[in-house]
Amino acid sequence: MRILDKDTIILNVNGESVELKSGSTIADALEHTDSPHNPGTSVGILKVSEEYRKEEVTSYRIITSKGEVEIELNDLEKYSVQTWVQLFKKFEGKRVRWLSRDAVAFGSVSADISIEREPASFDKFDVLFGAGGYDTDNTHLIICRQKHTGEYGQPRDGAFGRVVSGKNILMGLDKGDEIIEIKPVIKWEHAGNSIFTSDLTTRLEHDDQVFSFIGVEMSPNAPYGVKHFFTLVKNGIFKVDATASAYICDRRLQGEKCRYENFEPRIQGSVSVRTAGYGTGKVFISRTDMPATIMHSVIGHVKEGIELVKMARPGHRLTVLTVPDQIMLSGMSLHEARESLLESGVKIIVEGYESDDAVVVEQRPETTIDILGGSEVIVKTIPSSNLVKIRLYDDLAPKSIDYFRSSVGLKFNRVGTMKADMIYDTTYIFDPEKDLKIHKEIFPENTPSKIIHSGDIGITNQASKRMGTIGIKIEDDDLFGPTGEKFANTNIIGKVLEPHKLKNLKEGDFMYIVEMPDMGEDDVSGK
């Protein structure tokens, strides 16, 4: 064993062992390992206690082609347990050798074990060795699916462990499945103190374990739920709004409807979206195993960084990486869209304008999972000069803007769609993509008192029967708002930056809009 000098520390950063100078900070460790981390998000540090260092690992994650199963050793003094500690890496790459209603076996490897040639009783989820044909050079890892009696050429000391997590994965294993990797698990909640901080100047100590992100593998069974999650973490951040012993939760999309698609148990690390009842649209990550429910559609699983999920507290933010990345072509130039799909092998089919200044405004299928499943995507394109730029006043009319973004498709896409329903004089009334009037409240906010400016976007608030109507003025007006209502019934939510582009719009035409950042230089009060 190498002896370190006092100026050197060894750390584990997102599973990678690194050697740094004493006094190094979180920032140093992340830079040295090129670890994913978004500004303002929290990093978890597990400080392993001296007492724990003297103990042996008691749990292992068995990563299979179907998912993860965690086992816990039952007696560290057992010969079979000590054999497992010596041999577990040899089972990596081993496939299911046989399976039955009672058990599944991976193998085989050579093991120095003393075996029984008699039947024995086993409990559901027991883990043991079994020598096929009583030949210890043909030793299998056997995991029990139910309580039963069997004769496997098992060691005299019986089962050495028990499945504690991923039980549904065990039940779904089949011929052809294999063990990809086996990892010892440090139970951070028992191992020592943990620190959860966004201060990257925090100094690290020898043997610290550092976690900077969570990696989520999205489910192919929930295309719309996955799109919902992509929207939530579009900036690479999961915001921890609430925690409980069983989950952490991000509420930013609460109120947004999402299809129920995938009924499966919510094991530790499962990502799910609530699809009905109070809290519809909220996204959860499970800290413990929970049963399936018709209220929560499972949309993915945390494959890296579950420690951050366990450490997280309300108010913190977590860096998130997803597999696959989202395919969102709207708002890209046609050239950019084609370039972005080169590595994926997805074929792009163009409907519409194809010159150098073409920009994508729609894609079919709309979800990443469906695009990857079908290996092609159809895009609708228009000249970039026809794309209408808008700026929204989030600080002045947040509720109205939430309604607007949801109605025109900007909540989940880069480009929104508005259909011209009625045009008269200098007023343009639009039929939004989705009618959300019965789902969203539109209280008066940012109502004008003196003048409406050219380009102002307004929504009729609930003081009027025409609540939810969206309108735009292309000339100044001191009498009526953009929807033709009096000022008290009108919420000003933003402005069209190039109102002259609306002059060629006819009733029934679609207008495609894209948001521009608020630069803060405009008078947006309407007062």
Coordinates of C-alpha atoms in Angstrom, one line a residue:
M1 CA 0.0 0.0 0.0
R2 CA 1.3 3.4 -0.9
I3 CA 2.0 5.8 1.9
L4 CA 0.9 9.4 1.2
D5 CA 2.8 12.4 2.3
K6 CA 1.1 15.1 4.3
D7 CA 0.7 17.4 1.3
T8 CA -1.4 14.8 -0.6
I9 CA -5.0 13.6 -0.3
I10 CA -6.9 11.0 -2.2
L11 CA -10.6 11.6 -3.0
N12 CA -13.4 9.8 -4.8
V13 CA -15.1 12.3 -7.2
N14 CA -18.3 10.9 -8.9
G15 CA -16.8 7.4 -8.7
E16 CA -13.3 8.4 -9.9
S17 CA -10.3 8.1 -7.5
V18 CA -8.1 11.2 -7.7
E19 CA -5.0 12.5 -5.9
L20 CA -4.8 16.2 -5.1
K21 CA -2.8 18.6 -2.9
S22 CA -3.9 19.0 0.7
G23 CA -6.1 22.1 1.0
S24 CA -7.8 21.5 -2.3
T25 CA -11.4 22.7 -2.7
I26 CA -14.5 21.3 -4.3
A27 CA -13.8 23.6 -7.3
D28 CA -10.3 22.0 -7.6
A29 CA -11.7 18.5 -7.6
L30 CA -14.4 19.2 -10.1
E31 CA -11.9 20.9 -12.5
H32 CA -9.4 18.1 -12.1
T33 CA -11.9 15.4 -13.0
D34 CA -13.9 17.6 -15.5
S35 CA -17.0 16.6 -13.6
P36 CA -20.5 17.9 -14.6
H37 CA -21.7 20.8 -12.4
N38 CA -23.9 23.7 -13.2
P39 CA -23.3 27.1 -11.4
G40 CA -25.4 27.4 -8.2
T41 CA -26.1 23.7 -7.8
S42 CA -25.1 21.8 -4.7
V43 CA -22.4 19.3 -4.2
G44 CA -22.5 16.4 -1.7
I45 CA -19.5 15.4 0.3
L46 CA -19.5 12.2 2.3
K47 CA -16.9 12.2 5.1
V48 CA -16.2 8.6 6.0
S49 CA -15.6 8.2 9.7
E50 CA -12.5 6.5 11.1
E51 CA -14.9 4.0 12.8
Y52 CA -16.5 3.1 9.4
R53 CA -13.1 2.7 7.7
K54 CA -12.5 -0.2 10.0
E55 CA -15.7 -1.9 9.0
E56 CA -16.3 -4.0 5.9
V57 CA -18.8 -3.1 3.2
T58 CA -22.1 -4.8 3.9
S59 CA -24.1 -3.9 0.7
Y60 CA -23.4 -4.3 -3.0
R61 CA -25.2 -2.9 -6.1
I62 CA -25.6 -5.6 -8.8
I63 CA -26.1 -3.7 -12.1
T64 CA -27.9 -5.9 -14.6
S65 CA -29.0 -5.3 -18.2
K66 CA -32.5 -4.9 -16.7
G67 CA -31.6 -2.5 -13.9
E68 CA -30.0 -2.5 -10.4
V69 CA -30.5 -4.9 -7.6
E70 CA -29.0 -4.2 -4.2
I71 CA -28.0 -7.0 -1.8
E72 CA -27.1 -6.8 1.9
L73 CA -24.7 -9.3 3.4
N74 CA -26.1 -11.1 6.5
D75 CA -23.1 -12.1 8.6
L76 CA -19.6 -10.8 8.0
E77 CA -18.1 -13.8 9.8
K78 CA -19.6 -16.3 7.3
Y79 CA -17.2 -18.1 5.0
S80 CA -19.6 -17.5 2.1
V81 CA -19.6 -13.8 2.8
Q82 CA -15.8 -13.7 2.8
T83 CA -15.8 -15.7 -0.4
W84 CA -18.2 -13.2 -2.0
V85 CA -15.9 -10.3 -1.1
Q86 CA -13.1 -12.1 -2.9
L87 CA -15.1 -13.2 -5.9
F88 CA -17.8 -10.7 -6.7
K89 CA -16.0 -9.0 -9.5
K90 CA -15.7 -12.3 -11.3
F91 CA -19.5 -12.4 -11.8
E92 CA -19.3 -9.2 -13.9
G93 CA -20.2 -10.1 -17.5
K94 CA -21.9 -13.3 -16.5
R95 CA -25.3 -14.1 -18.1
V96 CA -28.4 -15.8 -16.7
R97 CA -27.4 -19.4 -16.8
W98 CA -30.8 -20.7 -15.8
L99 CA -34.0 -19.4 -14.2
S100 CA -37.2 -20.7 -12.7
R101 CA -40.2 -19.5 -10.7
D102 CA -38.0 -20.1 -7.6
A103 CA -34.7 -18.5 -8.5
V104 CA -32.3 -17.1 -11.1
A105 CA -28.7 -18.1 -11.5
F106 CA -25.7 -16.2 -13.0
G107 CA -22.5 -17.9 -13.9
S108 CA -20.4 -19.6 -13.7
V109 CA -17.0 -19.1 -11.9
S110 CA -14.6 -21.2 -9.9
A111 CA -15.0 -20.9 -6.1
D112 CA -13.3 -22.5 -3.1
I113 CA -16.4 -23.5 -1.2
S114 CA -17.5 -26.5 0.8
I115 CA -20.9 -27.7 -0.4
E116 CA -24.0 -29.7 0.7
R117 CA -25.5 -32.4 -1.4
E118 CA -28.9 -32.2 0.4
P119 CA -32.0 -30.0 -0.2
A120 CA -32.3 -26.9 1.9
S121 CA -35.0 -24.3 2.5
F122 CA -34.5 -20.7 1.2
D123 CA -36.5 -17.5 1.8
K124 CA -37.7 -15.1 -0.9
F125 CA -34.8 -12.8 -1.9
D126 CA -32.0 -15.0 -0.4
V127 CA -28.7 -14.8 -2.2
L128 CA -26.3 -17.8 -2.2
F129 CA -23.7 -19.7 -4.1
G130 CA -24.6 -22.9 -5.9
A131 CA -22.2 -25.5 -7.5
G132 CA -23.7 -26.9 -10.7
G133 CA -23.3 -30.6 -10.8
Y134 CA -21.7 -30.3 -7.3
D135 CA -18.6 -28.9 -9.2
T136 CA -17.2 -25.9 -7.4
D137 CA -15.5 -24.9 -10.7
N138 CA -19.1 -24.4 -11.9
T139 CA -20.3 -22.1 -9.2
H140 CA -23.3 -19.8 -9.8
L141 CA -24.7 -16.7 -8.1
I142 CA -28.3 -17.7 -7.2
I143 CA -30.9 -15.2 -6.2
C144 CA -34.2 -16.6 -4.9
R145 CA -37.5 -15.2 -6.3
Q146 CA -39.7 -17.0 -3.8
K147 CA -39.6 -19.1 -0.7
H148 CA -38.9 -22.7 -1.6
T149 CA -36.8 -25.8 -1.0
G150 CA -34.0 -26.6 -3.5
E151 CA -30.8 -28.5 -4.0
Y152 CA -28.2 -26.3 -5.6
G153 CA -24.9 -27.6 -4.2
Q154 CA -25.0 -24.7 -1.8
P155 CA -22.4 -24.0 0.8
R156 CA -23.0 -25.4 4.2
D157 CA -23.4 -22.0 5.8
G158 CA -26.4 -21.3 3.4
A159 CA -27.4 -17.9 2.0
F160 CA -24.9 -15.1 2.5
G161 CA -27.1 -12.1 1.6
R162 CA -30.6 -10.8 0.8
V163 CA -32.0 -8.5 -1.8
V164 CA -33.0 -5.2 -0.3
S165 CA -33.7 -3.1 -3.3
G166 CA -34.6 -3.6 -7.0
K167 CA -36.9 -6.6 -6.2
N168 CA -39.0 -5.9 -9.3
I169 CA -35.9 -6.0 -11.4
L170 CA -35.1 -9.4 -10.0
M171 CA -38.6 -10.6 -11.0
G172 CA -38.1 -9.3 -14.6
L173 CA -34.8 -11.0 -15.3
D174 CA -34.8 -13.4 -18.2
K175 CA -32.5 -15.5 -20.4
G176 CA -30.0 -13.3 -22.1
D177 CA -29.8 -10.8 -19.3
E178 CA -26.4 -10.3 -17.7
I179 CA -24.5 -8.7 -14.8
I180 CA -22.8 -5.5 -16.2
E181 CA -21.1 -4.4 -13.0
I182 CA -21.1 -5.0 -9.2
K183 CA -20.2 -2.1 -6.9
P184 CA -19.7 -2.0 -3.1
V185 CA -22.1 0.4 -1.5
I186 CA -21.1 2.8 1.2
K187 CA -24.2 3.6 3.3
W188 CA -23.5 7.3 3.6
E189 CA -26.2 7.8 6.2
H190 CA -24.3 5.5 8.6
A191 CA -20.8 6.0 7.3
G192 CA -20.1 9.4 8.7
N193 CA -21.0 13.1 8.3
S194 CA -22.2 14.5 5.0
I195 CA -22.0 18.0 3.7
F196 CA -24.4 19.4 1.1
T197 CA -23.2 22.8 -0.2
S198 CA -23.1 25.1 -3.2
D199 CA -19.9 26.7 -1.9
L200 CA -17.2 25.5 -4.2
T201 CA -14.5 27.0 -2.0
T202 CA -15.2 24.3 0.7
R203 CA -11.9 22.5 1.4
L204 CA -11.8 18.7 1.1
E205 CA -10.1 16.1 3.2
H206 CA -8.5 12.7 2.6
D207 CA -11.0 10.0 1.8
D208 CA -13.8 12.4 1.1
Q209 CA -16.4 11.2 -1.5
V210 CA -17.7 14.0 -3.7
F211 CA -20.9 13.9 -5.8
S212 CA -21.7 16.7 -8.2
F213 CA -24.5 15.5 -10.4
I214 CA -27.3 13.0 -10.9
G215 CA -27.4 11.0 -14.1
V216 CA -30.9 10.0 -15.2
E217 CA -31.7 7.3 -17.8
M218 CA -35.1 8.1 -19.4
S219 CA -37.7 5.4 -19.8
P220 CA -38.6 4.4 -23.4
N221 CA -42.1 3.6 -22.1
A222 CA -43.0 7.2 -21.2
P223 CA -42.3 9.5 -24.2
Y224 CA -44.5 12.4 -23.0
G225 CA -43.4 12.0 -19.4
V226 CA -39.8 12.2 -20.6
K227 CA -40.7 15.4 -22.5
H228 CA -42.2 16.8 -19.3
F229 CA -38.9 16.1 -17.5
F230 CA -36.8 17.6 -20.3
T231 CA -38.8 20.8 -19.9
L232 CA -38.3 20.7 -16.1
V233 CA -34.5 20.3 -16.4
K234 CA -33.9 22.3 -19.6
N235 CA -31.2 24.3 -17.8
G236 CA -29.7 21.1 -16.4
I237 CA -31.1 21.7 -12.9
F238 CA -33.5 19.9 -10.6
K239 CA -34.9 22.3 -8.0
V240 CA -35.6 20.6 -4.6
D241 CA -38.8 22.2 -3.5
A242 CA -39.8 19.5 -0.9
T243 CA -38.3 16.4 0.6
A244 CA -39.6 13.5 2.6
S245 CA -38.1 10.2 3.8
A246 CA -39.3 8.6 0.6
Y247 CA -38.7 11.2 -2.1
I248 CA -37.5 14.6 -3.2
C249 CA -39.8 16.8 -5.4
D250 CA -39.6 19.7 -7.9
R251 CA -42.8 21.7 -8.2
R252 CA -42.0 24.0 -11.1
L253 CA -44.3 22.3 -13.5
Q254 CA -47.2 21.8 -11.0
G255 CA -50.4 22.4 -12.8
E256 CA -49.2 21.2 -16.2
K257 CA -51.0 18.1 -17.3
C258 CA -49.0 15.0 -18.3
R259 CA -50.1 11.7 -19.7
Y260 CA -50.1 8.6 -17.6
E261 CA -47.9 6.1 -19.5
N262 CA -45.9 3.8 -17.3
F263 CA -47.1 1.7 -14.4
E264 CA -44.2 0.2 -12.4
P265 CA -42.9 0.2 -8.9
R266 CA -41.0 3.3 -7.8
I267 CA -37.8 1.8 -6.6
Q268 CA -35.0 3.9 -5.1
G269 CA -33.9 6.3 -7.8
S270 CA -37.1 6.1 -9.8
V271 CA -38.2 9.4 -11.4
S272 CA -41.9 9.9 -11.7
V273 CA -44.4 12.5 -12.6
R274 CA -47.8 13.0 -10.9
T275 CA -50.5 12.8 -13.5
A276 CA -53.7 13.2 -11.6
G277 CA -55.1 15.0 -8.5
Y278 CA -53.6 17.7 -6.5
G279 CA -50.0 18.3 -7.5
T280 CA -50.4 17.2 -11.1
G281 CA -47.2 17.9 -13.0
K282 CA -44.8 17.7 -10.0
V283 CA -41.8 15.5 -10.5
F284 CA -40.5 13.1 -7.8
I285 CA -37.3 11.1 -7.3
S286 CA -37.7 8.2 -5.0
R287 CA -35.3 7.8 -2.0
T288 CA -36.7 4.4 -1.1
D289 CA -38.7 1.6 -2.8
M290 CA -42.4 2.3 -3.1
P291 CA -45.2 0.4 -4.9
A292 CA -46.6 1.4 -8.3
T293 CA -49.5 3.8 -8.3
I294 CA -52.0 5.0 -10.9
M295 CA -51.2 8.6 -9.8
H296 CA -47.5 8.5 -10.6
S297 CA -46.1 7.6 -14.1
V298 CA -42.5 6.4 -13.9
I299 CA -40.4 8.2 -16.5
G300 CA -36.8 7.3 -15.7
H301 CA -34.2 6.1 -13.2
V302 CA -31.2 7.7 -11.5
K303 CA -28.2 5.7 -12.6
E304 CA -25.5 8.0 -11.0
G305 CA -25.5 10.2 -8.0
I306 CA -28.3 8.6 -5.9
E307 CA -26.2 9.9 -2.9
L308 CA -27.2 13.5 -3.9
V309 CA -30.9 12.5 -3.9
K310 CA -30.5 11.2 -0.3
M311 CA -28.6 14.2 0.9
A312 CA -30.8 16.9 -0.8
R313 CA -32.7 19.4 1.3
P314 CA -35.4 22.0 0.3
G315 CA -34.0 25.0 -1.5
H316 CA -31.1 23.3 -3.0
R317 CA -30.5 22.6 -6.7
L318 CA -29.0 19.5 -8.3
T319 CA -27.1 19.3 -11.6
V320 CA -28.9 16.8 -13.9
L321 CA -27.6 14.9 -17.0
T322 CA -30.0 12.7 -19.0
V323 CA -29.6 9.8 -21.3
P324 CA -30.6 10.3 -24.0
D325 CA -30.3 14.1 -24.6
Q326 CA -33.5 15.8 -25.7
I327 CA -34.1 16.2 -29.4
M328 CA -35.6 19.7 -29.7
L329 CA -35.2 21.1 -33.2
S330 CA -37.7 23.9 -33.1
G331 CA -35.9 27.3 -33.1
M332 CA -32.8 25.8 -34.8
S333 CA -31.8 26.7 -38.3
L334 CA -32.3 23.8 -40.7
H335 CA -28.5 23.5 -41.0
E336 CA -28.2 23.3 -37.2
A337 CA -31.0 20.7 -37.0
R338 CA -29.3 18.5 -39.5
E339 CA -25.9 18.8 -37.7
S340 CA -27.5 17.9 -34.4
L341 CA -28.8 14.6 -35.7
L342 CA -25.7 13.3 -37.4
E343 CA -24.5 11.2 -34.6
S344 CA -27.9 9.8 -33.7
G345 CA -28.6 8.4 -37.1
V346 CA -32.0 10.0 -37.2
K347 CA -33.2 11.0 -40.7
I348 CA -34.6 14.5 -41.1
I349 CA -37.5 15.1 -43.6
V350 CA -38.3 18.7 -44.4
E351 CA -41.7 20.1 -45.1
G352 CA -41.6 23.7 -46.3
Y353 CA -38.9 26.2 -46.9
E354 CA -35.3 24.8 -47.5
S355 CA -33.1 27.8 -48.3
D356 CA -30.1 28.8 -46.2
D357 CA -32.2 31.0 -43.9
A358 CA -34.7 28.2 -43.1
V359 CA -35.7 27.8 -39.4
V360 CA -37.5 24.9 -37.8
V361 CA -40.8 25.7 -36.2
E362 CA -42.4 22.3 -35.7
Q363 CA -41.3 18.6 -35.4
R364 CA -43.1 15.3 -35.7
P365 CA -43.0 13.2 -33.7
E366 CA -42.8 15.8 -31.0
T367 CA -41.1 13.5 -28.4
T368 CA -37.5 12.4 -28.2
I369 CA -38.4 8.8 -27.4
D370 CA -40.7 8.5 -30.4
I371 CA -38.1 10.1 -32.7
L372 CA -35.4 7.7 -31.6
G373 CA -37.8 4.8 -31.8
G374 CA -38.7 5.6 -35.4
S375 CA -35.3 6.8 -36.6
E376 CA -36.8 9.8 -38.5
V377 CA -38.3 13.2 -37.8
I378 CA -40.4 15.5 -40.0
V379 CA -39.7 19.2 -39.6
K380 CA -41.8 22.2 -40.7
T381 CA -39.6 25.2 -41.7
I382 CA -40.2 28.8 -42.5
P383 CA -37.9 31.7 -43.5
S384 CA -36.2 33.1 -40.4
S385 CA -37.5 36.5 -41.3
N386 CA -41.0 35.2 -40.7
L387 CA -40.3 34.2 -37.1
V388 CA -41.7 36.8 -34.8
K389 CA -39.6 37.7 -31.7
I390 CA -41.3 38.6 -28.5
R391 CA -40.2 39.7 -25.0
L392 CA -42.2 38.7 -21.9
Y393 CA -42.4 40.6 -18.6
D394 CA -42.1 37.8 -16.0
D395 CA -41.6 40.1 -13.1
L396 CA -44.8 42.1 -13.8
A397 CA -47.3 39.5 -14.9
P398 CA -46.0 36.0 -13.9
K399 CA -49.4 34.2 -13.7
S400 CA -50.6 35.6 -17.0
I401 CA -47.3 34.7 -18.7
D402 CA -47.6 31.1 -17.3
Y403 CA -51.0 30.9 -19.0
F404 CA -49.6 32.4 -22.2
R405 CA -46.6 30.1 -22.4
S406 CA -48.8 27.0 -21.8
S407 CA -51.4 28.2 -24.3
V408 CA -49.1 28.9 -27.2
G409 CA -46.7 26.0 -26.6
L410 CA -43.7 27.9 -25.3
K411 CA -43.7 26.1 -22.0
F412 CA -42.4 22.9 -23.7
N413 CA -41.0 24.2 -27.0
R414 CA -38.7 26.9 -28.2
V415 CA -41.2 28.1 -30.8
G416 CA -44.8 29.0 -30.0
T417 CA -47.8 28.8 -32.4
M418 CA -50.6 31.4 -32.5
K419 CA -53.5 31.3 -35.0
A420 CA -54.9 34.7 -36.1
D421 CA -58.6 34.4 -35.2
M422 CA -59.8 38.0 -35.8
I423 CA -58.1 41.1 -37.3
Y424 CA -59.6 44.6 -37.2
D425 CA -58.0 48.0 -37.4
T426 CA -54.8 47.7 -35.4
T427 CA -55.9 44.8 -33.2
Y428 CA -55.0 41.2 -33.8
I429 CA -56.8 38.5 -31.8
F430 CA -55.3 35.0 -31.6
D431 CA -56.6 31.5 -31.0
P432 CA -53.9 29.8 -28.8
E433 CA -52.7 26.2 -29.4
K434 CA -54.4 25.0 -26.2
D435 CA -57.5 26.4 -24.4
L436 CA -56.5 26.4 -20.7
K437 CA -59.2 28.8 -19.5
I438 CA -60.8 26.2 -17.2
H439 CA -57.4 25.2 -15.7
K440 CA -55.7 28.5 -15.1
E441 CA -56.7 31.6 -13.2
I442 CA -55.9 35.0 -14.7
F443 CA -56.1 37.6 -12.0
P444 CA -55.6 41.3 -12.9
E445 CA -51.8 42.1 -13.0
N446 CA -49.8 44.8 -14.9
T447 CA -53.0 46.5 -16.1
P448 CA -52.3 49.7 -18.1
S449 CA -53.7 53.1 -17.1
K450 CA -52.6 55.5 -19.8
I451 CA -51.6 54.0 -23.1
I452 CA -51.0 50.8 -25.0
H453 CA -47.8 50.8 -27.1
S454 CA -47.3 49.4 -30.5
G455 CA -46.4 45.7 -30.2
D456 CA -47.9 45.2 -26.7
I457 CA -49.2 41.7 -26.0
G458 CA -52.3 41.5 -23.8
I459 CA -54.5 38.9 -22.2
T460 CA -58.0 39.5 -21.0
N461 CA -58.2 38.9 -17.3
Q462 CA -61.0 37.3 -15.4
A463 CA -62.7 40.6 -14.8
S464 CA -64.2 40.0 -18.3
K465 CA -66.3 37.2 -19.8
R466 CA -63.7 36.9 -22.6
M467 CA -61.0 35.8 -20.0
G468 CA -58.0 34.2 -21.7
T469 CA -58.2 36.0 -25.0
I470 CA -54.8 36.9 -26.4
G471 CA -54.3 40.0 -28.5
I472 CA -51.6 42.3 -30.0
K473 CA -51.7 46.0 -30.9
I474 CA -49.6 47.3 -33.8
E475 CA -50.2 51.0 -33.1
D476 CA -50.4 53.0 -29.9
D477 CA -53.9 53.2 -28.3
D478 CA -55.1 55.2 -25.3
L479 CA -58.6 53.7 -25.2
F480 CA -58.5 49.9 -25.5
G481 CA -56.1 47.1 -24.8
P482 CA -54.6 44.6 -27.2
T483 CA -57.7 42.3 -26.9
G484 CA -60.1 45.2 -27.5
E485 CA -61.1 45.3 -23.8
K486 CA -60.9 48.3 -21.5
F487 CA -57.7 48.7 -19.6
A488 CA -58.9 47.3 -16.3
N489 CA -59.7 44.0 -18.0
T490 CA -56.3 43.8 -19.7
N491 CA -53.0 42.3 -18.5
I492 CA -50.0 43.4 -20.4
I493 CA -47.6 40.5 -20.6
G494 CA -44.9 41.6 -23.1
K495 CA -44.3 43.0 -26.5
V496 CA -43.7 42.0 -30.1
L497 CA -40.2 43.4 -31.0
E498 CA -41.1 43.7 -34.7
P499 CA -44.8 44.5 -34.9
H500 CA -44.6 45.4 -38.6
K501 CA -44.3 41.6 -39.3
L502 CA -48.0 41.3 -38.4
K503 CA -49.2 43.6 -41.2
N504 CA -49.2 40.8 -43.8
L505 CA -51.0 38.3 -41.4
K506 CA -54.5 37.3 -42.5
E507 CA -57.2 35.6 -40.5
G508 CA -56.6 31.9 -40.2
D509 CA -52.8 32.3 -40.7
F510 CA -50.4 30.8 -38.1
M511 CA -47.8 33.0 -36.5
Y512 CA -44.7 31.5 -35.0
I513 CA -43.1 33.2 -32.1
V514 CA -39.8 32.9 -30.2
E515 CA -38.9 34.5 -26.8
M516 CA -36.0 36.9 -26.5
P517 CA -34.4 37.6 -23.1
D518 CA -35.5 40.7 -21.1
M519 CA -32.7 43.2 -21.5
G520 CA -34.3 45.6 -19.0
E521 CA -34.2 48.7 -21.3
D522 CA -37.8 49.0 -22.1
D523 CA -40.7 50.8 -20.4
V524 CA -43.0 47.8 -19.8
S525 CA -45.4 49.2 -17.2
G526 CA -48.0 50.6 -19.5
K527 CA -48.7 53.1 -16.8

